[in-house]
CSV table of C-alpha atoms and ligand atoms in Angstrom, one decimal:
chain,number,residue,atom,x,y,z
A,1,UNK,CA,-68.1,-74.8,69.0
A,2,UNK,CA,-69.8,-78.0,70.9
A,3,UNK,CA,-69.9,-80.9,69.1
A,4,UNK,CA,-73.9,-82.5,68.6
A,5,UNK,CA,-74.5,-86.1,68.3
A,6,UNK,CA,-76.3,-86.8,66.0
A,7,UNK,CA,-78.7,-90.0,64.9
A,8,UNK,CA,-79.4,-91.2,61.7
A,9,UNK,CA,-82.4,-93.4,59.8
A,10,UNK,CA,-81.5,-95.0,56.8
A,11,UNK,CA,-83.1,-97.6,54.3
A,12,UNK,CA,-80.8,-97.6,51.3
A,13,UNK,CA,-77.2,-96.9,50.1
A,14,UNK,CA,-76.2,-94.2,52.3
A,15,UNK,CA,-74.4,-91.8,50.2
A,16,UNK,CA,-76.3,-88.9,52.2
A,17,UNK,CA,-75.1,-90.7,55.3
A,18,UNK,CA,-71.6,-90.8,53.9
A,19,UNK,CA,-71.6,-87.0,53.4
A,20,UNK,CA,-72.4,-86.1,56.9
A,21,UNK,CA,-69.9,-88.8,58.1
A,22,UNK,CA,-67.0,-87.6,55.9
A,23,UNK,CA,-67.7,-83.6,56.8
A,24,UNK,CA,-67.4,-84.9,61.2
A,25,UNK,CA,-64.4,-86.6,60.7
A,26,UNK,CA,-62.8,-83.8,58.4
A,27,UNK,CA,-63.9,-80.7,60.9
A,28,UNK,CA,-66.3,-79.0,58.5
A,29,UNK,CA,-69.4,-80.1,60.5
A,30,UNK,CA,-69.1,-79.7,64.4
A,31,UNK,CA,-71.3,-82.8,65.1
A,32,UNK,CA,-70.5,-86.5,65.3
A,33,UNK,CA,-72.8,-89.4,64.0
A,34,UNK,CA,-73.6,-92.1,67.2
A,35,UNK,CA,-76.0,-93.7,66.0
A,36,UNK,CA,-77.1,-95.3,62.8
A,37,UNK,CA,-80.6,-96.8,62.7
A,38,UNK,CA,-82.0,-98.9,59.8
A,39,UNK,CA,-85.3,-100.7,58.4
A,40,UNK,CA,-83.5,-102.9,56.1
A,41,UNK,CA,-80.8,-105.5,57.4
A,42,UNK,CA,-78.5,-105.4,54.3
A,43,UNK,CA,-78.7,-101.5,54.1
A,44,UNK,CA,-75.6,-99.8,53.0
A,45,UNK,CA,-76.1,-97.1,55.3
A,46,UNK,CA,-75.4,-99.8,58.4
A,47,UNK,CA,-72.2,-100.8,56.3
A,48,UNK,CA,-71.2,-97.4,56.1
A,49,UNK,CA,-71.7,-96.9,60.0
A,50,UNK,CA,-69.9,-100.4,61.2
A,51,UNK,CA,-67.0,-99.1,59.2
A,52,UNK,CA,-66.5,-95.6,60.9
A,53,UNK,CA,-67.3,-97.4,64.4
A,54,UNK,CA,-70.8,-96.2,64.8
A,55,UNK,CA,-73.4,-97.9,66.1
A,56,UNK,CA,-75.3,-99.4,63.7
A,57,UNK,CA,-79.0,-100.9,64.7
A,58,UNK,CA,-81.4,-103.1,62.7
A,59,UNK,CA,-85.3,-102.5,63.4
A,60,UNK,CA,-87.8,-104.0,61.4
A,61,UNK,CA,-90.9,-101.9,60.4
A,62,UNK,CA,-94.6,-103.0,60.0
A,63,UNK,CA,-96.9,-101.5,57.7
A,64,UNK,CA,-97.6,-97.4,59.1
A,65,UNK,CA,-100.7,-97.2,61.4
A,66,UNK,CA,-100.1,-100.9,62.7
A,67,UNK,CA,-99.4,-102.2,66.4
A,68,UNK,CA,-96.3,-103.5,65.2
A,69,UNK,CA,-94.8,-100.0,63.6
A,70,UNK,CA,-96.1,-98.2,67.1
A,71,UNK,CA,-93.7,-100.9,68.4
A,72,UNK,CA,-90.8,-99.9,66.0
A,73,UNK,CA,-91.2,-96.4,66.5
A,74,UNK,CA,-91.0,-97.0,70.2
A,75,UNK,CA,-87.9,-99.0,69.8
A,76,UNK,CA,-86.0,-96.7,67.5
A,77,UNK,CA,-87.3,-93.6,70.2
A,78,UNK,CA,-85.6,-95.4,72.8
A,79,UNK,CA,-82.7,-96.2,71.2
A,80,UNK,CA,-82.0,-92.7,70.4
A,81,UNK,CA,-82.9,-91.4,73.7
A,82,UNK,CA,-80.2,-93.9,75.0
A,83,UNK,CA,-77.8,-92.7,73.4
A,84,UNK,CA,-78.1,-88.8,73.8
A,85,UNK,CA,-79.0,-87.6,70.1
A,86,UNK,CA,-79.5,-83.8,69.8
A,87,UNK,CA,-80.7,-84.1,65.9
A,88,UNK,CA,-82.1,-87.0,64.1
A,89,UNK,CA,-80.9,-87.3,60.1
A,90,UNK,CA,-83.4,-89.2,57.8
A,91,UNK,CA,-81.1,-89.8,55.0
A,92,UNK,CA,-83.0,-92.2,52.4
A,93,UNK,CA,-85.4,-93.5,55.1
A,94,UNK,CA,-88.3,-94.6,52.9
A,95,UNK,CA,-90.7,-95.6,56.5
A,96,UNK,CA,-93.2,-93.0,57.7
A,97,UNK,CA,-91.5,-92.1,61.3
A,98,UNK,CA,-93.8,-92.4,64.5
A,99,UNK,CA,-95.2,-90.4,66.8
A,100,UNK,CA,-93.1,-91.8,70.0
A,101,UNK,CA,-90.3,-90.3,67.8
A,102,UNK,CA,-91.8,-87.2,66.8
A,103,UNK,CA,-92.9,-86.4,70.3
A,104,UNK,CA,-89.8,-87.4,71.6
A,105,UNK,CA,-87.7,-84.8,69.4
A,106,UNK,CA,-89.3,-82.0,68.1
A,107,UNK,CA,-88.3,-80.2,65.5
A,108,UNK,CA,-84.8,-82.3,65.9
A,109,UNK,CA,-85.9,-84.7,63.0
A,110,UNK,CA,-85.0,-83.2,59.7
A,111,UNK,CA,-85.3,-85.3,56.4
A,112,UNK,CA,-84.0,-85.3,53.1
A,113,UNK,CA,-85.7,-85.0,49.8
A,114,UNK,CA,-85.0,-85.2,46.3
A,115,UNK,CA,-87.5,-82.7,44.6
A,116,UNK,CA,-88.3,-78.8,45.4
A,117,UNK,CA,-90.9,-79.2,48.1
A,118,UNK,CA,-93.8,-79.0,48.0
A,119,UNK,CA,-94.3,-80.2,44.6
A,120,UNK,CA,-93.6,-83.7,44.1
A,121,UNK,CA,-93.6,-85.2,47.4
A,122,UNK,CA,-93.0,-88.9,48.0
A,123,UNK,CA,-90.8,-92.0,46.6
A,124,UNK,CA,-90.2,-90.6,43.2
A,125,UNK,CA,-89.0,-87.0,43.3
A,126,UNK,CA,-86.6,-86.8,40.0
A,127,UNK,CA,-88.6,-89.1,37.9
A,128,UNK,CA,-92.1,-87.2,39.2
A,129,UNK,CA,-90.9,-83.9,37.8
A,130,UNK,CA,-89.2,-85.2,35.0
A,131,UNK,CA,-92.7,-86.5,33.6
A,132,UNK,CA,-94.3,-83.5,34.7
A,133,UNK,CA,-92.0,-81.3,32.5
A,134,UNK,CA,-90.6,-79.1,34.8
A,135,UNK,CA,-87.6,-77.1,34.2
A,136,UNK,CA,-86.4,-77.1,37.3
A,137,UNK,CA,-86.1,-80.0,39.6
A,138,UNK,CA,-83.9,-79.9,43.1
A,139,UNK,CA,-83.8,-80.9,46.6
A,140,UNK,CA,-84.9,-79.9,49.8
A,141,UNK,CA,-84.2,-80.4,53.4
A,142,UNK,CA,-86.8,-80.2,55.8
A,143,UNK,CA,-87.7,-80.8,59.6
A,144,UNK,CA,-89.6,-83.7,60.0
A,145,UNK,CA,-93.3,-83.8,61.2
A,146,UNK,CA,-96.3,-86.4,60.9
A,147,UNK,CA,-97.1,-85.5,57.3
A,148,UNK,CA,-94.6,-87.1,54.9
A,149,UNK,CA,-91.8,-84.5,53.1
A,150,UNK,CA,-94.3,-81.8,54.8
A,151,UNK,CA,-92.6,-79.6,57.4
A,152,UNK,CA,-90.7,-76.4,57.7
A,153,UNK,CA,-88.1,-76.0,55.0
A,154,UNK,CA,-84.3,-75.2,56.3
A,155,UNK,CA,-82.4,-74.9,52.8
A,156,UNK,CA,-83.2,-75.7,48.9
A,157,UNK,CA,-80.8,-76.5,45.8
A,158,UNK,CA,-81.7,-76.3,42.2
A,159,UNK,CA,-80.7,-78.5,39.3
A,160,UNK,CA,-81.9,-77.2,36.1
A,161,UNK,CA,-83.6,-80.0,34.2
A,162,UNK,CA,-81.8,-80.4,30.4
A,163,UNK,CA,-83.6,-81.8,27.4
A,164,UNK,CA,-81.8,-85.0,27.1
A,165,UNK,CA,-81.9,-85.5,31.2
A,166,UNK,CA,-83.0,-89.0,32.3
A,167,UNK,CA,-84.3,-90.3,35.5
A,168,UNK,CA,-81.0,-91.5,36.1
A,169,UNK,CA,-78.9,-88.4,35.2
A,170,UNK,CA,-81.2,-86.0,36.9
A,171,UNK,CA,-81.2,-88.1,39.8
A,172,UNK,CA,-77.1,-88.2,40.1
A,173,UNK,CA,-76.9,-83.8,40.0
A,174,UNK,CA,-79.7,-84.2,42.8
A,175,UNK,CA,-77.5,-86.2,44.8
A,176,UNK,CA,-74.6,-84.5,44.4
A,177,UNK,CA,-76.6,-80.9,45.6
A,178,UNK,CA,-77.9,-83.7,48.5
A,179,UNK,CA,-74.4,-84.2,49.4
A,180,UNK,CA,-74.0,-80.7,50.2
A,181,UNK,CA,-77.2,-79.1,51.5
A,182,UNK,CA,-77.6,-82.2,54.4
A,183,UNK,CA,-74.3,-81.2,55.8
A,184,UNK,CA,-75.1,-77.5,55.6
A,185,UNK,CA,-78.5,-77.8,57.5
A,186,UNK,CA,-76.9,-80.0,60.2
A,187,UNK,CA,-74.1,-76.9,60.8
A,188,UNK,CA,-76.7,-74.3,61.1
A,189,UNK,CA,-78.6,-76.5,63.7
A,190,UNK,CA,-75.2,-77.6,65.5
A,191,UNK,CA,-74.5,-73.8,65.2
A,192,UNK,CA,-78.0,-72.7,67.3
A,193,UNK,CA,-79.3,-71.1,63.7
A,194,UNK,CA,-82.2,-72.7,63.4
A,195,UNK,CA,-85.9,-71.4,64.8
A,196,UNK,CA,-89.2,-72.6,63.6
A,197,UNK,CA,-92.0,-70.4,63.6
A,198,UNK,CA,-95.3,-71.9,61.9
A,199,UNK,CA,-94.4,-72.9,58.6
A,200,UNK,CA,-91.3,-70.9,57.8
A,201,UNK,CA,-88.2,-71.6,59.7
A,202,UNK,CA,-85.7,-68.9,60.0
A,203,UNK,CA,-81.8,-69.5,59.8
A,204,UNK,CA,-80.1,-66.9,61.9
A,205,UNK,CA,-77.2,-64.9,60.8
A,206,UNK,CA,-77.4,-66.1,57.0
A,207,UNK,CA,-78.6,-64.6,54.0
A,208,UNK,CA,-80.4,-67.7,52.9
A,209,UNK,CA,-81.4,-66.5,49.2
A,210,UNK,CA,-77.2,-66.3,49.2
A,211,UNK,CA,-76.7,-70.0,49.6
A,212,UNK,CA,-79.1,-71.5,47.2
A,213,UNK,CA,-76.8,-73.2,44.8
A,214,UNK,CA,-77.8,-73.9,41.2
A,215,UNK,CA,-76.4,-76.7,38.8
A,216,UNK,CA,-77.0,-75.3,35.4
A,217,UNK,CA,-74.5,-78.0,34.1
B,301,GRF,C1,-81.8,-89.6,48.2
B,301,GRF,O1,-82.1,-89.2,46.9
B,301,GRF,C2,-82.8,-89.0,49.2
B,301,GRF,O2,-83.1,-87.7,48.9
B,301,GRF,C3,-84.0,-89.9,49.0
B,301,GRF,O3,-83.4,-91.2,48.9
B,301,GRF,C4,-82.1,-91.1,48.3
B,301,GRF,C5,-81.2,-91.8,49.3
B,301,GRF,O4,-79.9,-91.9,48.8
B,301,GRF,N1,-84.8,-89.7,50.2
B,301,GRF,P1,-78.7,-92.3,49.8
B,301,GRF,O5,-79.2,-93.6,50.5
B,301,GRF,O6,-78.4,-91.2,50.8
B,301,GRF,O7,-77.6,-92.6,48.9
């Protein structure tokens, strides 16, 4: 199997990041990270990258819709051009991405999110749908397109929500479903799986409905 190189965004911690890292180095995922691109200087996703030997870039970002974040987005575009990505991770990137970057890799961008699309979209996924009173909360990976957490949905993971569940505690099951559906969705697209028609995009080969995994714990 040929080995992708893959890019990542990152504003935060970088557990996601960490999960894709860890599953390349140890053969499960037949892609390798080259690139590590954050908003944030003192991001622990940039950390994360120095210390496996990836690159790890800084690039400021304006407020969306300015001069400034058109710049941005053309700089992170470039960057990732340079260095031959195939498929562009948002893991915890909390900026809206560009068009430069969008046009430059279509349906390559996929994104990360911590609630069962579409219903609560935005910063505040787990604590949205805790107040809500749903019984269900999960996470979701998507492709990326110019409508935030909006575009074709690749693979889902429930977490049923308990009584006594706080933001915090519902937030740490998320994750840990995160840390496996990310890597999952990168193999199918290293793997040639994935196709995109309208909304819906297909995975080839796999019984989807199969692979929804659900915490009851
Ligand atoms: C995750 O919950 C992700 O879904 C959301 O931000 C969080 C990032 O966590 N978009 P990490 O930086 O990957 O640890």
């Amino acid at each position: 199997m040929p080995t992708i190189r893959l890019g990542a965004l990152a504003s935060g911690g970088g557990t996601n990041l960490q999960s894709i890292i860890d599953r390349c180095e140890d053969g499960r995922l037949d892609a390798e990270v080259v690139m590590v691109i954050s908003d944030r200087l003192e991001a622990g996703a940039l950390e994360r990258a120095r210390k496996h030997g990836i690159a790890a870039l800084h690039v400021p970002v304006a407020k969306t819709g300015t001069d400034e974040w058109l710049e941005a987005d053309r700089r992170i575009t470039d960057a990732f051009l340079e260095a031959r990505v195939d498929l562009i991770c948002m893991a915890g990137y909390m900026r809206v991405i560009g068009p430069h970057l969008l046009g430059a890799f279509p349906h390559r961008i996929m994104n990360i999110h911590p609630a069962l699309l579409p219903a609560f979209k935005g910063m505040h996924g787990q604590r949205d749908a805790l107040e809500y009173g749903t019984k269900v909360a999960g996470a979701t990976v998507h492709f990326a397109d110019p409508d935030f957490d909006m575009g074709p949905i690749i693979i889902q993971a429930v977490v049923l929500v308990r009584e006594d569940d706080t933001e915090a505690t519902l937030a740490a099951r998320i994750l840990r479903q995160e840390h496996e559906i990310y890597p999952q969705a990168v193999q199918w697209f290293a793997e040639g799986r994935l196709r995109v028609e309208g909304r819906r995009c297909v995975v080839e080969g796999v019984d989807t409905a199969a692979r929804i995994s659900i915490d009851a714990s």
